[in-house]
XYZ file of C-alpha atoms in Angstrom:
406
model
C -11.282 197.881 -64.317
C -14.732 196.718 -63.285
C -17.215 196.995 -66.310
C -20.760 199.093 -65.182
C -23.905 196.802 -64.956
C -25.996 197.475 -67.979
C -28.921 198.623 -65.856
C -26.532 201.248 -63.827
C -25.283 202.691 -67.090
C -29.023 203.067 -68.327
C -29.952 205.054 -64.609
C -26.347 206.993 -65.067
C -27.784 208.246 -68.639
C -30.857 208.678 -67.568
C -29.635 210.774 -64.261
C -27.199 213.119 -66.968
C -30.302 213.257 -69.400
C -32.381 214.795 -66.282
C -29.877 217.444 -65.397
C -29.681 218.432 -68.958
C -33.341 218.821 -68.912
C -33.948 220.499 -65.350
C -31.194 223.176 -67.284
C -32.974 223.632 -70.393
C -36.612 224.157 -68.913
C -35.219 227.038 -66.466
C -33.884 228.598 -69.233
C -37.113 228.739 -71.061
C -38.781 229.215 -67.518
C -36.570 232.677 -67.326
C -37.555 233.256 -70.851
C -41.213 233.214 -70.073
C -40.962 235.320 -67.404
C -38.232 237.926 -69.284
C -41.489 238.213 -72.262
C -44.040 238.582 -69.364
C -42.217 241.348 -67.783
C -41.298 243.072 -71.274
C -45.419 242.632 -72.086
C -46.124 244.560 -68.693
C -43.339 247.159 -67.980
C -41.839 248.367 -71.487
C -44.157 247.568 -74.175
C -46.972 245.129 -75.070
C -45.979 241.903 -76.927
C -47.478 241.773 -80.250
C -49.430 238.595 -80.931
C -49.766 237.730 -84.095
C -53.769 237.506 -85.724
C -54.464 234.899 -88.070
C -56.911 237.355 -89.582
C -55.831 240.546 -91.058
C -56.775 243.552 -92.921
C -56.294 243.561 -96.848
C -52.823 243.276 -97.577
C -51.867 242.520 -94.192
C -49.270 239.725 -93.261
C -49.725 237.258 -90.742
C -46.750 236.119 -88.149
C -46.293 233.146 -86.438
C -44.407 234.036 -84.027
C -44.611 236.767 -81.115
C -42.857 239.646 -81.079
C -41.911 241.962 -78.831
C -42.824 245.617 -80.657
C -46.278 246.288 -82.404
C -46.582 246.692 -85.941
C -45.641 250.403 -85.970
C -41.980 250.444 -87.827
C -40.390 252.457 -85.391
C -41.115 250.143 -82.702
C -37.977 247.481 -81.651
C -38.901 243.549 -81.775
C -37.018 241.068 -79.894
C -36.681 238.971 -82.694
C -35.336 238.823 -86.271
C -38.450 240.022 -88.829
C -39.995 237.441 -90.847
C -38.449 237.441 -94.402
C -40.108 239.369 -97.221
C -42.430 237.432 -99.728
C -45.554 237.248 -101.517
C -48.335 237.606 -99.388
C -50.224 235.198 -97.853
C -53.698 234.514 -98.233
C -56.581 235.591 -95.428
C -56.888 233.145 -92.359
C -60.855 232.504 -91.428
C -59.854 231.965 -88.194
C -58.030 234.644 -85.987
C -56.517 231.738 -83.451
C -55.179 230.022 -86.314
C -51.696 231.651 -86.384
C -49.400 229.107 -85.933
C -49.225 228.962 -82.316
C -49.533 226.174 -80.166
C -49.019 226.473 -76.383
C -49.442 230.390 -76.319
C -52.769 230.225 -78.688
C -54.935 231.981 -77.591
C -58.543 232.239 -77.944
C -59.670 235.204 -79.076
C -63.240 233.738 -81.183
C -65.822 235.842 -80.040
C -69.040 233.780 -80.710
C -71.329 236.613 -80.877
C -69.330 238.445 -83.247
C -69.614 235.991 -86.166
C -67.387 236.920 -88.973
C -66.102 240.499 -87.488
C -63.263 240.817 -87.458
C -61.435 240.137 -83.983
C -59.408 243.120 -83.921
C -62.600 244.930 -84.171
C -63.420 243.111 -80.946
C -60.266 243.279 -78.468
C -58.109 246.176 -78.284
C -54.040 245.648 -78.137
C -54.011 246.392 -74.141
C -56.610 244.002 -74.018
C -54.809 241.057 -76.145
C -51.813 242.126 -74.236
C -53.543 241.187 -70.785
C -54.629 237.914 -72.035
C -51.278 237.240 -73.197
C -49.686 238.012 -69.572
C -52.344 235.467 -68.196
C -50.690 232.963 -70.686
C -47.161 233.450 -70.186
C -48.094 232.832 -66.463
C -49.736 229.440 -67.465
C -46.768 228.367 -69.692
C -44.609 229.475 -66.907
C -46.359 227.497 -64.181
C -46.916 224.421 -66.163
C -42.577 224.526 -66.608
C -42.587 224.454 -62.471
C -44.777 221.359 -62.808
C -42.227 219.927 -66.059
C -39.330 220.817 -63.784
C -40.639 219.241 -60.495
C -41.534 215.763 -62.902
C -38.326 215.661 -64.152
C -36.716 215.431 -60.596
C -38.768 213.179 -59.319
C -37.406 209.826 -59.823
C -41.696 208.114 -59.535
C -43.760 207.924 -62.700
C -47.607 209.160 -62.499
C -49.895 207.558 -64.838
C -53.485 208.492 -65.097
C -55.656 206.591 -66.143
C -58.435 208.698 -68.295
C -61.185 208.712 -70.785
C -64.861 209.606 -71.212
C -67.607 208.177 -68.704
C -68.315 204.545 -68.793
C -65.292 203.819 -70.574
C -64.183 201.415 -67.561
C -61.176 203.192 -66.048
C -61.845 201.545 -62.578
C -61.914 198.286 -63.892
C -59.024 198.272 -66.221
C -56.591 199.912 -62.753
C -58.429 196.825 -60.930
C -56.934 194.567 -63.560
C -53.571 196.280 -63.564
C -53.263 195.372 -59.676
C -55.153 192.042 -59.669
C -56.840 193.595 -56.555
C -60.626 194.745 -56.565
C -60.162 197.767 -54.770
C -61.617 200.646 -56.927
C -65.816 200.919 -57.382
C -67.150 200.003 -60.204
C -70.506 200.057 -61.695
C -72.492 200.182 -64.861
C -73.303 203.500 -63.783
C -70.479 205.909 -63.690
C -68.987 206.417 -59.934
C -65.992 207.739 -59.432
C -66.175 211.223 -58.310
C -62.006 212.386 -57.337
C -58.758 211.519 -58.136
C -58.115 208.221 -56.644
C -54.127 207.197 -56.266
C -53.160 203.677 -56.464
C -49.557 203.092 -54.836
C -47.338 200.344 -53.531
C -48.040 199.856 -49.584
C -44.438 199.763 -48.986
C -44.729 203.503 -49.193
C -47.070 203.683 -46.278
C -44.694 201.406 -43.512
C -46.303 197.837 -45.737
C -49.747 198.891 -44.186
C -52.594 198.609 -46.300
C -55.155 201.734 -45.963
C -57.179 203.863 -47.569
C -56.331 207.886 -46.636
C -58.961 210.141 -47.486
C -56.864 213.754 -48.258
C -58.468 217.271 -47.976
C -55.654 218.828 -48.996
C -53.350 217.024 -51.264
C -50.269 219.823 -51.005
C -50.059 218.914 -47.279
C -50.728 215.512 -47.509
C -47.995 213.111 -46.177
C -48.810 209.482 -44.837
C -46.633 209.970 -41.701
C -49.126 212.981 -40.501
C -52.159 211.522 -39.446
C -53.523 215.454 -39.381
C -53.325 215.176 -43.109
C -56.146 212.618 -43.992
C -58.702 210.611 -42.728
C -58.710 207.217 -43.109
C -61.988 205.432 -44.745
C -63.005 201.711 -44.178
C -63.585 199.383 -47.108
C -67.092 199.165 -46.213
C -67.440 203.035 -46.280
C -64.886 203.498 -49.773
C -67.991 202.814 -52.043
C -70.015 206.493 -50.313
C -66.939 208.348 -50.312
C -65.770 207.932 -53.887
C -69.574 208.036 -55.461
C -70.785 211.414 -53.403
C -67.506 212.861 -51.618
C -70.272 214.456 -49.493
C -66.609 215.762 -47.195
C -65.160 217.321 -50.955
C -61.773 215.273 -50.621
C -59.130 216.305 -53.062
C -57.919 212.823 -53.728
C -58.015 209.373 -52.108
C -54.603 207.572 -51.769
C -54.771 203.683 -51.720
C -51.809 202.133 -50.413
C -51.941 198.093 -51.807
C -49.778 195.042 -51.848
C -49.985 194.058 -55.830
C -50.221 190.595 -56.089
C -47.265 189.661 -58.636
C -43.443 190.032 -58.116
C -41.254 193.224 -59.311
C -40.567 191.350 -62.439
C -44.031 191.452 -63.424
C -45.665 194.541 -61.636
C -46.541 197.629 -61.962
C -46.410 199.360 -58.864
C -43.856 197.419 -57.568
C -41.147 196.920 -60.068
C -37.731 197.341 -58.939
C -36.843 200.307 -60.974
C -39.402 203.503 -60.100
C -42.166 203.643 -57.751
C -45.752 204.233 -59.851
C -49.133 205.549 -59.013
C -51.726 204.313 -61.083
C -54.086 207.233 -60.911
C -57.776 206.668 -61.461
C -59.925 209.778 -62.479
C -63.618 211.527 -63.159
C -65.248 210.761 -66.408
C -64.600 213.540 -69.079
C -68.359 215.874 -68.733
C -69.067 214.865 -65.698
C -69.464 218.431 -64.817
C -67.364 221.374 -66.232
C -65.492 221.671 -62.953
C -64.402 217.980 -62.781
C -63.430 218.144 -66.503
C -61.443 221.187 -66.029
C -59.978 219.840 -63.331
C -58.227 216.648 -65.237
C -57.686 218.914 -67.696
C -55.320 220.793 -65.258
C -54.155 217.451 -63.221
C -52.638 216.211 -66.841
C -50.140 218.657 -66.433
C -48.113 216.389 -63.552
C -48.464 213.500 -65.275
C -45.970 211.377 -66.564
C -48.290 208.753 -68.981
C -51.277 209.429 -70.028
C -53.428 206.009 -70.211
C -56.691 206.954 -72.364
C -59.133 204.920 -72.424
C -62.069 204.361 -75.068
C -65.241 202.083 -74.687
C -65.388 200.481 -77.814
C -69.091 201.158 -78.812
C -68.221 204.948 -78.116
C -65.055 205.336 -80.370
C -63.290 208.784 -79.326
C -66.518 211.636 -77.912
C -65.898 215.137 -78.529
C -64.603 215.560 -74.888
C -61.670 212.964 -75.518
C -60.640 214.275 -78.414
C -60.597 217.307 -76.556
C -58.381 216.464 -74.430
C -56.097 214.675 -76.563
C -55.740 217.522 -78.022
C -54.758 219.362 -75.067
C -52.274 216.878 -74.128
C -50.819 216.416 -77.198
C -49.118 220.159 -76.556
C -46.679 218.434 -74.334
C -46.960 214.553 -74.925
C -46.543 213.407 -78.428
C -47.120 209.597 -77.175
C -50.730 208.802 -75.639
C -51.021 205.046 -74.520
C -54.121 203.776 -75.599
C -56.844 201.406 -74.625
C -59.696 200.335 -76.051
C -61.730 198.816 -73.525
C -65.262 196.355 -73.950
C -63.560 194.879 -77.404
C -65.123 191.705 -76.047
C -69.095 193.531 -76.802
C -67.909 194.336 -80.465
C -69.270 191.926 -83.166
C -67.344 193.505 -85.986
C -64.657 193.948 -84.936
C -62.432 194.645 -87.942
C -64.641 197.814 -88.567
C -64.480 198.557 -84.860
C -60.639 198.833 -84.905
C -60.162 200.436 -88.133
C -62.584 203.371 -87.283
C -60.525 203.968 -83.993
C -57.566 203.880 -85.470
C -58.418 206.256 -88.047
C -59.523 208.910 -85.073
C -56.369 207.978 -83.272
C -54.291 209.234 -87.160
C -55.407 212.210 -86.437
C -55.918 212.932 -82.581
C -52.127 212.029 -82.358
C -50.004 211.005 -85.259
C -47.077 209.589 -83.493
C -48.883 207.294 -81.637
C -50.702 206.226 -84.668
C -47.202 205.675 -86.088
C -46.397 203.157 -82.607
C -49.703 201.719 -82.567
C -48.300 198.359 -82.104
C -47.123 199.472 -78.930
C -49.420 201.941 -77.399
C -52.924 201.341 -78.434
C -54.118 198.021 -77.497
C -58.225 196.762 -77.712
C -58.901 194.917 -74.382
C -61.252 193.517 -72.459
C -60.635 194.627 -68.493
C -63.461 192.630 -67.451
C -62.215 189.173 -69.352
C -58.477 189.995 -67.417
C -60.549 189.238 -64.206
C -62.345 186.794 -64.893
C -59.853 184.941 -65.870
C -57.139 186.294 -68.313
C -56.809 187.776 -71.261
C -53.896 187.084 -74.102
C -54.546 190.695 -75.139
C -54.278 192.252 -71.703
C -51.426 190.656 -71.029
C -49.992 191.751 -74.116
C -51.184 195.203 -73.339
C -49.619 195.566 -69.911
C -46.106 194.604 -70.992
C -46.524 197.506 -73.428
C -47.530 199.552 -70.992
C -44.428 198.631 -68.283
C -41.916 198.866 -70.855
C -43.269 202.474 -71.977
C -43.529 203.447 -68.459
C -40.388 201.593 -67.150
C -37.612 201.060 -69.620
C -38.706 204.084 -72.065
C -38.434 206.355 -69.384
C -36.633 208.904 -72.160
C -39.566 208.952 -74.322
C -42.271 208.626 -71.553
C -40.814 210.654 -68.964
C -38.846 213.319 -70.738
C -39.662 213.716 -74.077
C -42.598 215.632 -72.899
C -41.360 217.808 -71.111
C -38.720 219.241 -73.970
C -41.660 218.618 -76.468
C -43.492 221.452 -74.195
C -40.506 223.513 -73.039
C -39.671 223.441 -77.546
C -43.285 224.558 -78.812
C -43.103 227.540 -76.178
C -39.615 228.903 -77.917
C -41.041 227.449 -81.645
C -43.951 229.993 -80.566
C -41.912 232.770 -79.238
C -39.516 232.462 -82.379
């Protein structure tokens, strides 16, 4: 009896650990959906208010009856004990993905139930379960597909062109002092385009295949620089298809074990639609790769979105770009990783592995110890830790939605 190669019995477990996934998301998927319909047809979920009337008690958990006693919940009642004090703030009820926000600016300290009426929380409610239930398509179409997205992300100016140029060894992204990149621009193996080297141009990224010709336009090198700094046509995406220059021991793209698309994004504030939109394009991700420029440290905007992410992915990969312009760099580093504590506290606790203070620029001109060190980090995360990177996500999302529902 023929003993199984150990990388066949690592795909077999990861294949079983898929299917065991795909099952558990459409359950919570038909859960979703089972709430949404009970909000709109029978009677309106009640969502639980931080703050309360005097005397009141605060849930954390939804239920499916309002507060009156002779209306049925879904779920068990909370247990009886002393009650707890006033919350300030009525989103802070111990929700995570189905929060809602429901501060009213221009109400100040009024209370919020003064503000929205039940039929009115309900509604906003429905709009969430829809979200939650739309993300779980996006978790459940991840899971089955075998390639791992990363984007590559961060604040303006942080150098997210030039740390996906280093990745590749190929200058084929703009960059510029000034910040440039205006869409979404893919960076995958050419041996998914026929081995042809091209840059496709896609208006519509749903219909986009690289054997249709209808389905993009192709743009010249000498042309890319326009196109990705005004997008005067208002692509979706760009797709460049690129021969990395290192063998599939070594690369990223190209690795023998998963195709990857390095995806390079807009700057966080570039505009309120751009930001929005990578706020939404996070969602098919596999691997987040934020980066920081060192003299910035972690804006508003990132932590932001850290934030955001952090509802599904527990692990953020980190990189601290420019290290090389820092002249203390001790403080630097310490300072970071203090924001990074409490951004994301498990990737705090594996910062040895996913937050790494580079120099993108230095890894072109020439090498970097650091980078180098930083990219094996980042294949074996992406690569070998599929479980953690590619999964775990996905049931840390699909287990806050029932933690919330209760």
């Amino acid at each position: 009896m023929s003993s199984l190669d150990p990388g066949d019995l690592h795909e077999r477990m990861f294949a079983d650990k898929c299917r065991r996934m795909h099952t558990y998301l459409l359950g919570t998927r038909t859960l979703l959906r089972d709430i949404g319909e009970h909000n709109r047809a029978k009677w309106p979920v009640h969502y639980p208010l931080g703050r309360l009337a005097p005397g009141g008690r605060a849930a954390s958990a939804l239920g499916t009856g309002s507060t009156r006693d002779s209306e049925p919940t879904l779920g068990p009642e909370p247990p009886l004990g002393p009650e707890p004090a006033a919350m300030d703030d009525p989103a802070d009820n111990g929700l995570s993905v189905l929060r809602l926000d429901l501060r009213l600016s221009y109400h100040g300290d009024s209370d919020v139930m003064g503000s929205l009426e039940e039929a009115s929380i309900a509604r906003l409610l429905d709009e969430r379960l829809a979200q939650c239930a739309a993300h779980i398509d996006k978790l459940i179409a991840r899971v089955a597909d075998r390639a791992s997205k990363i984007l590559v992300t961060g604040d303006l100016n942080a150098g997210k062109s030039t740390l996906v140029n280093a990745l590749v060894r190929r200058d084929i992204l703009p960059h510029d002092q000034q910040p440039c990149t205006q869409l979404f621009c893919e960076v995958v193996d050419a041996g998914l385009n026929g081995g042809v080297e091209e840059i496709h141009a896609v208006p519509d990224i749903a219909a986009y295949s690289p054997r249709d010709a209808a389905t993009y336009v192709r743009v010249a090198r000498d042309a890319l620089e326009d196109v990705v700094m005004e997008n005067d046509e208002q692509y979706q995406q760009l797709k460049f298809y690129t021969h990395e220059r290192r063998g599939a021991h070594e690369g990223l793209l190209r690795n023998g074990v998963a195709d990857v698309a390095l995806i390079d994004s807009p700057g966080l504030n570039r505009d309120s639609l751009k930001t929005t939109q990578l706020f939404a394009r996070q969602e098919e991700i596999d691997v987040v790769v934020f980066v920081v420029n060192a003299e910035n440290h972690f804006t508003l905007s990132g932590q932001d979105f850290l934030l955001t992410a952090g509802n599904e992915k527990a692990h953020i990969f980190i990189v601290v770009n420019r290290f090389d312009a820092i002249r203390r760099r001790d403080r630097c580093e310490r300072m970071i990783l203090d924001q990074i504590r409490d951004l994301s506290p498990l990737t705090y606790a594996e910062r040895a592995d996913l937050v790494h203070f580079v120099s993108a620029h230095e890894q072109l001109a020439g090498g970097s110890a650091a980078f180098a060190r930083m990219e094996r980090s980042l294949r074996a995360f992406t690569l070998e830790q599929r479980f953690k990177s590619k999964l775990a996500p996905a049931q840390r999302y699909a287990s806050n939605v029932l933690r919330d529902v209760g």
